[in-house]
mmCIF file of C-alpha atoms in Angstrom:
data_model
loop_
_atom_site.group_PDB
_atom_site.id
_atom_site.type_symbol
_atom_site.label_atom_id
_atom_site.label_comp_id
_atom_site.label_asym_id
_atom_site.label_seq_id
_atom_site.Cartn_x
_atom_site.Cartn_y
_atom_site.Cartn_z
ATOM 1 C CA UNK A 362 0.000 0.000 0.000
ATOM 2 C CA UNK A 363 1.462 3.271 -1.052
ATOM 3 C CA UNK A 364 2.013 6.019 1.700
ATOM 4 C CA UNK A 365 -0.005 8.999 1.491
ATOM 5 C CA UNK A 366 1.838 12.198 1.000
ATOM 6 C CA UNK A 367 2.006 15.029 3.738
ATOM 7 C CA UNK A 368 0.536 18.089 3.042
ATOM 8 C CA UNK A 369 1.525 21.367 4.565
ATOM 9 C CA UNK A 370 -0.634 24.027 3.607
ATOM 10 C CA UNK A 371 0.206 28.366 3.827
ATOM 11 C CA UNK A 372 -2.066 30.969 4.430
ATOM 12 C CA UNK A 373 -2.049 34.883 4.887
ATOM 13 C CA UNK A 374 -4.654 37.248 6.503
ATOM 14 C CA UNK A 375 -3.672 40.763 4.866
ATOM 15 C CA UNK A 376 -6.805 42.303 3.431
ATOM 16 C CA UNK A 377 -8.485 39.502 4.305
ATOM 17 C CA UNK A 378 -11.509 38.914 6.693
ATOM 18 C CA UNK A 379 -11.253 36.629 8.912
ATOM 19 C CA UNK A 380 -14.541 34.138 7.832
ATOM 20 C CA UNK A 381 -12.978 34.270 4.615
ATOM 21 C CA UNK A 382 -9.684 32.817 5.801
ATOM 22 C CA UNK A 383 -11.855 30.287 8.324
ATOM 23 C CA UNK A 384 -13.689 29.119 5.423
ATOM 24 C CA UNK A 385 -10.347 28.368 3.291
ATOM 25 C CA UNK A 386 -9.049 26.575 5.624
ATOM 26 C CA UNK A 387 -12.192 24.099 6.364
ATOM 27 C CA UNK A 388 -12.220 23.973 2.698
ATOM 28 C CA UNK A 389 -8.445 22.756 2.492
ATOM 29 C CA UNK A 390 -9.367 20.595 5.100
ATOM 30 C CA UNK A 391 -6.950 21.505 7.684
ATOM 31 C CA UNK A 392 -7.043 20.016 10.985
ATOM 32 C CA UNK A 393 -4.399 22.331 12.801
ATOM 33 C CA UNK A 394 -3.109 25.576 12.107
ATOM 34 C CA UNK A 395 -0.258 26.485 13.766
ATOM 35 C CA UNK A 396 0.169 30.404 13.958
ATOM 36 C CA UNK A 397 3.697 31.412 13.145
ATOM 37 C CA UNK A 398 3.372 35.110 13.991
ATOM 38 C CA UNK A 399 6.173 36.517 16.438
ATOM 39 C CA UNK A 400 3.143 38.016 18.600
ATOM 40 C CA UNK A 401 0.150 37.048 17.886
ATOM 41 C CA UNK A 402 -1.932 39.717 18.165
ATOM 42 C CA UNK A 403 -3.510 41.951 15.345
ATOM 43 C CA UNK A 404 -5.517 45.286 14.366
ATOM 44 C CA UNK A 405 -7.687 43.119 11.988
ATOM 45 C CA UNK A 406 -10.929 41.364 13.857
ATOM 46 C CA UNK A 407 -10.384 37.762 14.885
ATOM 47 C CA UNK A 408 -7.033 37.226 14.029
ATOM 48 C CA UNK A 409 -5.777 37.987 17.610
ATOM 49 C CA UNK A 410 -4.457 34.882 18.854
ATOM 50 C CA UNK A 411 -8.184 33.993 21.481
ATOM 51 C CA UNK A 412 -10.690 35.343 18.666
ATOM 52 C CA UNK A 413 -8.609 33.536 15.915
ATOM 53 C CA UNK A 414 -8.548 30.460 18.078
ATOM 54 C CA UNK A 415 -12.248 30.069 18.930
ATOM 55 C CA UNK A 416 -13.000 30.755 15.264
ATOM 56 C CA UNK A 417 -10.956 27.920 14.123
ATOM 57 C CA UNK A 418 -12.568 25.817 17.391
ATOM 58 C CA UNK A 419 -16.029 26.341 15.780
ATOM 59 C CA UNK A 420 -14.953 24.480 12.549
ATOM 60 C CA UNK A 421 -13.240 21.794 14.475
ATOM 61 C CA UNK A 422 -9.640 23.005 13.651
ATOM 62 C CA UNK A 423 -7.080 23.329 16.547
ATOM 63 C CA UNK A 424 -4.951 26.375 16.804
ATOM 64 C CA UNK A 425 -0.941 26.158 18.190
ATOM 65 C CA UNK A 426 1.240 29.425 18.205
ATOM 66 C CA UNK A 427 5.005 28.747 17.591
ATOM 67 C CA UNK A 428 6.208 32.229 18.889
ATOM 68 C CA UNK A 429 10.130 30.911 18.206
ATOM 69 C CA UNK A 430 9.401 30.751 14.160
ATOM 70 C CA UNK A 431 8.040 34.131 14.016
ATOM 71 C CA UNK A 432 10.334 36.659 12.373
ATOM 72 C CA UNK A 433 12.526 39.248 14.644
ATOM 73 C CA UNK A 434 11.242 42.877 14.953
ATOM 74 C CA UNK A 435 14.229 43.572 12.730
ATOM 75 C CA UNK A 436 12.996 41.116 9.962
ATOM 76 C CA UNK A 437 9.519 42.574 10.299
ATOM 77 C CA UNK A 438 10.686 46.270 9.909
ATOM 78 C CA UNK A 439 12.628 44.912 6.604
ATOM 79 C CA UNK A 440 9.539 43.255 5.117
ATOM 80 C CA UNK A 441 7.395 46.780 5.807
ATOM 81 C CA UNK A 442 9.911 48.666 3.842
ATOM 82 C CA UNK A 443 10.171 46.294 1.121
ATOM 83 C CA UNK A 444 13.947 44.861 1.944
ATOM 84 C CA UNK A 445 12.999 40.959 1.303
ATOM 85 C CA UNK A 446 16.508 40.061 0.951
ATOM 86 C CA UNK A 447 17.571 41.664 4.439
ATOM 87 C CA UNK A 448 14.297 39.761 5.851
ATOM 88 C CA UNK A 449 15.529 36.834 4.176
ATOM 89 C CA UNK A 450 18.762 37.200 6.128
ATOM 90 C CA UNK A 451 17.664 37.950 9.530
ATOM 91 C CA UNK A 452 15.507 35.090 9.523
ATOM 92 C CA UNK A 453 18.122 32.275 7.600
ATOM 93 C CA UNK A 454 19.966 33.548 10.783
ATOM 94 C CA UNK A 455 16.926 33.391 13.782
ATOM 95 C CA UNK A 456 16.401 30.153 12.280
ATOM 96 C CA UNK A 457 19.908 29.069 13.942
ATOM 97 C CA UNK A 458 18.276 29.830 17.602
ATOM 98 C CA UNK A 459 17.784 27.257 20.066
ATOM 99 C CA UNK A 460 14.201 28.014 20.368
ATOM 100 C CA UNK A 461 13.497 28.074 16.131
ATOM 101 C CA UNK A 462 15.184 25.057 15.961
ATOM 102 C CA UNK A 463 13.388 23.416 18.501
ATOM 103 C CA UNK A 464 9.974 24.548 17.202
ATOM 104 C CA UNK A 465 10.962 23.635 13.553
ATOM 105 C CA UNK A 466 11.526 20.315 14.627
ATOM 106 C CA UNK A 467 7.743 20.278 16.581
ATOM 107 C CA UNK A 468 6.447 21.842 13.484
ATOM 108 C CA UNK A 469 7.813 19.018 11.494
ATOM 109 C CA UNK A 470 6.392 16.314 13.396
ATOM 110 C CA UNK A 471 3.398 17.907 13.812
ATOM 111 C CA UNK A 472 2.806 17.494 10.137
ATOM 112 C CA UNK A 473 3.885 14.123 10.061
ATOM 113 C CA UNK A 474 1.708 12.681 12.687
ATOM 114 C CA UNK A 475 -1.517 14.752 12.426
ATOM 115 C CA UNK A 476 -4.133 15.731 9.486
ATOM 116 C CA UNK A 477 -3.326 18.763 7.183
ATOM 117 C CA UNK A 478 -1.772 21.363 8.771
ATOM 118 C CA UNK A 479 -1.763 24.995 7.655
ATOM 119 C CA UNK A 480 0.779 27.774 8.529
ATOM 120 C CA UNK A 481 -0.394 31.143 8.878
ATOM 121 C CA UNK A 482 1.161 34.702 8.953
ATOM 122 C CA UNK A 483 -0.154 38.310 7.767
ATOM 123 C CA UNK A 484 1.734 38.823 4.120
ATOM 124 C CA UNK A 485 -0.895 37.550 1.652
ATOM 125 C CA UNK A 486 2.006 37.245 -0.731
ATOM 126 C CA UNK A 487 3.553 33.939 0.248
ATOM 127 C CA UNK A 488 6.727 34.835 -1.358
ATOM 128 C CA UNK A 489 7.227 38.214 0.905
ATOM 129 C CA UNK A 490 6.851 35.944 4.151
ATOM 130 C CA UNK A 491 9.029 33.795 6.523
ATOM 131 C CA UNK A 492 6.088 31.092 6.695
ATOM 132 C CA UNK A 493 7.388 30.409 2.901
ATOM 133 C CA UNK A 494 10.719 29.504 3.880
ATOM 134 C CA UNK A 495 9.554 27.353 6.654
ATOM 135 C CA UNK A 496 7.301 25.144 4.467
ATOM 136 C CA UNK A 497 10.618 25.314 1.872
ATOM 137 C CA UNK A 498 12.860 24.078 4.778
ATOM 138 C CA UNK A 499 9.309 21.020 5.817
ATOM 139 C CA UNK A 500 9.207 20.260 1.913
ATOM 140 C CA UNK A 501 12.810 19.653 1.512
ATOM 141 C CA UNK A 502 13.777 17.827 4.971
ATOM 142 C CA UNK A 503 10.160 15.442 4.968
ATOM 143 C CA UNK A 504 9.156 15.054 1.502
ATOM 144 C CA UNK A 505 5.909 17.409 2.327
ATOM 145 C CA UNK A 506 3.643 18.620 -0.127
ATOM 146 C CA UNK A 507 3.061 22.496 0.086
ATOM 147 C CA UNK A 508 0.355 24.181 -1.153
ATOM 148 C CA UNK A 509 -0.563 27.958 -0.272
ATOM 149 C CA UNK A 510 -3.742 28.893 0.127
ATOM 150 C CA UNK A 511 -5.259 32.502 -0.998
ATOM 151 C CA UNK A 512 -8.539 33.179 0.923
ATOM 152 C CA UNK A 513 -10.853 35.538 -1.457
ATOM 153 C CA UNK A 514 -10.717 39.273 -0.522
ATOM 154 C CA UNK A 515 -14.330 40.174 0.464
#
């Protein structure tokens, strides 16, 4: 019997309201989404880290912040003025912590043992976010399948 393939989904909240990305996910069929947000807190309704988790709660999806794969205050200030290669840097080099390390390798297994799980950040542009490297680094090391998901601007 053939061994069914991993899946690690992405997903980003800018300009995005928050039933929108809730019904993306349950649409993707993700079972956990782990929240990789340095603080998870946010202007935008129900993406602060107790509304976002009782929203995902309602559709039967479990919510986990990893805190130690969010991106520096240095790497965020680079990605608000544009400066993705400096972001890039700062975070190939947070990613060398203890505590990234550590919470890569939960993130990892997390993905191996449970149903689809779905990374989220604010950058609707996958490619101008950390979470894209992280699901590079998953892909690469586990033989994961990525997909990232666009919830529809309403």
């Amino acid at each position: 019997m053939a061994r069914r393939t991993k899946r690690l989904f992405t997903i980003g909240y800018e300009q995005t309201p928050a039933k929108a990305v809730l019904d993306e996910l349950e649409a993707a069929g993700v079972k956990l989404l782990v929240d990789v947000r340095a603080v998870a807190a946010s202007r935008r309704p129900g993406f602060s880290k107790n509304q976002l988790a009782a929203g995902l709660d309602e559709r039967g999806i479990s919510y986990l912040h990893l805190k130690g794969l969010g991106t520096p205050k240095s790497g965020r200030e680079a990605a608000r003025s544009g400066k993705f290669g400096l972001l890039h840097k700062i975070y190939s080099a947070h990613l060398k912590t203890v505590q990234a390390k550590e919470e890569l390798d939960e993130l990892s297994a997390l993905v191996k043992q449970s149903g689809p799980v779905c990374i989220l950040c604010y950058e609707r542009d996958h490619t101008h976010c950390h979470r894209q490297w992280i699901a590079e680094i998953i892909e690469d090391r586990d033989g994961v399948k990525v997909e990232n998901l666009v919830a529809p601007q309403v």
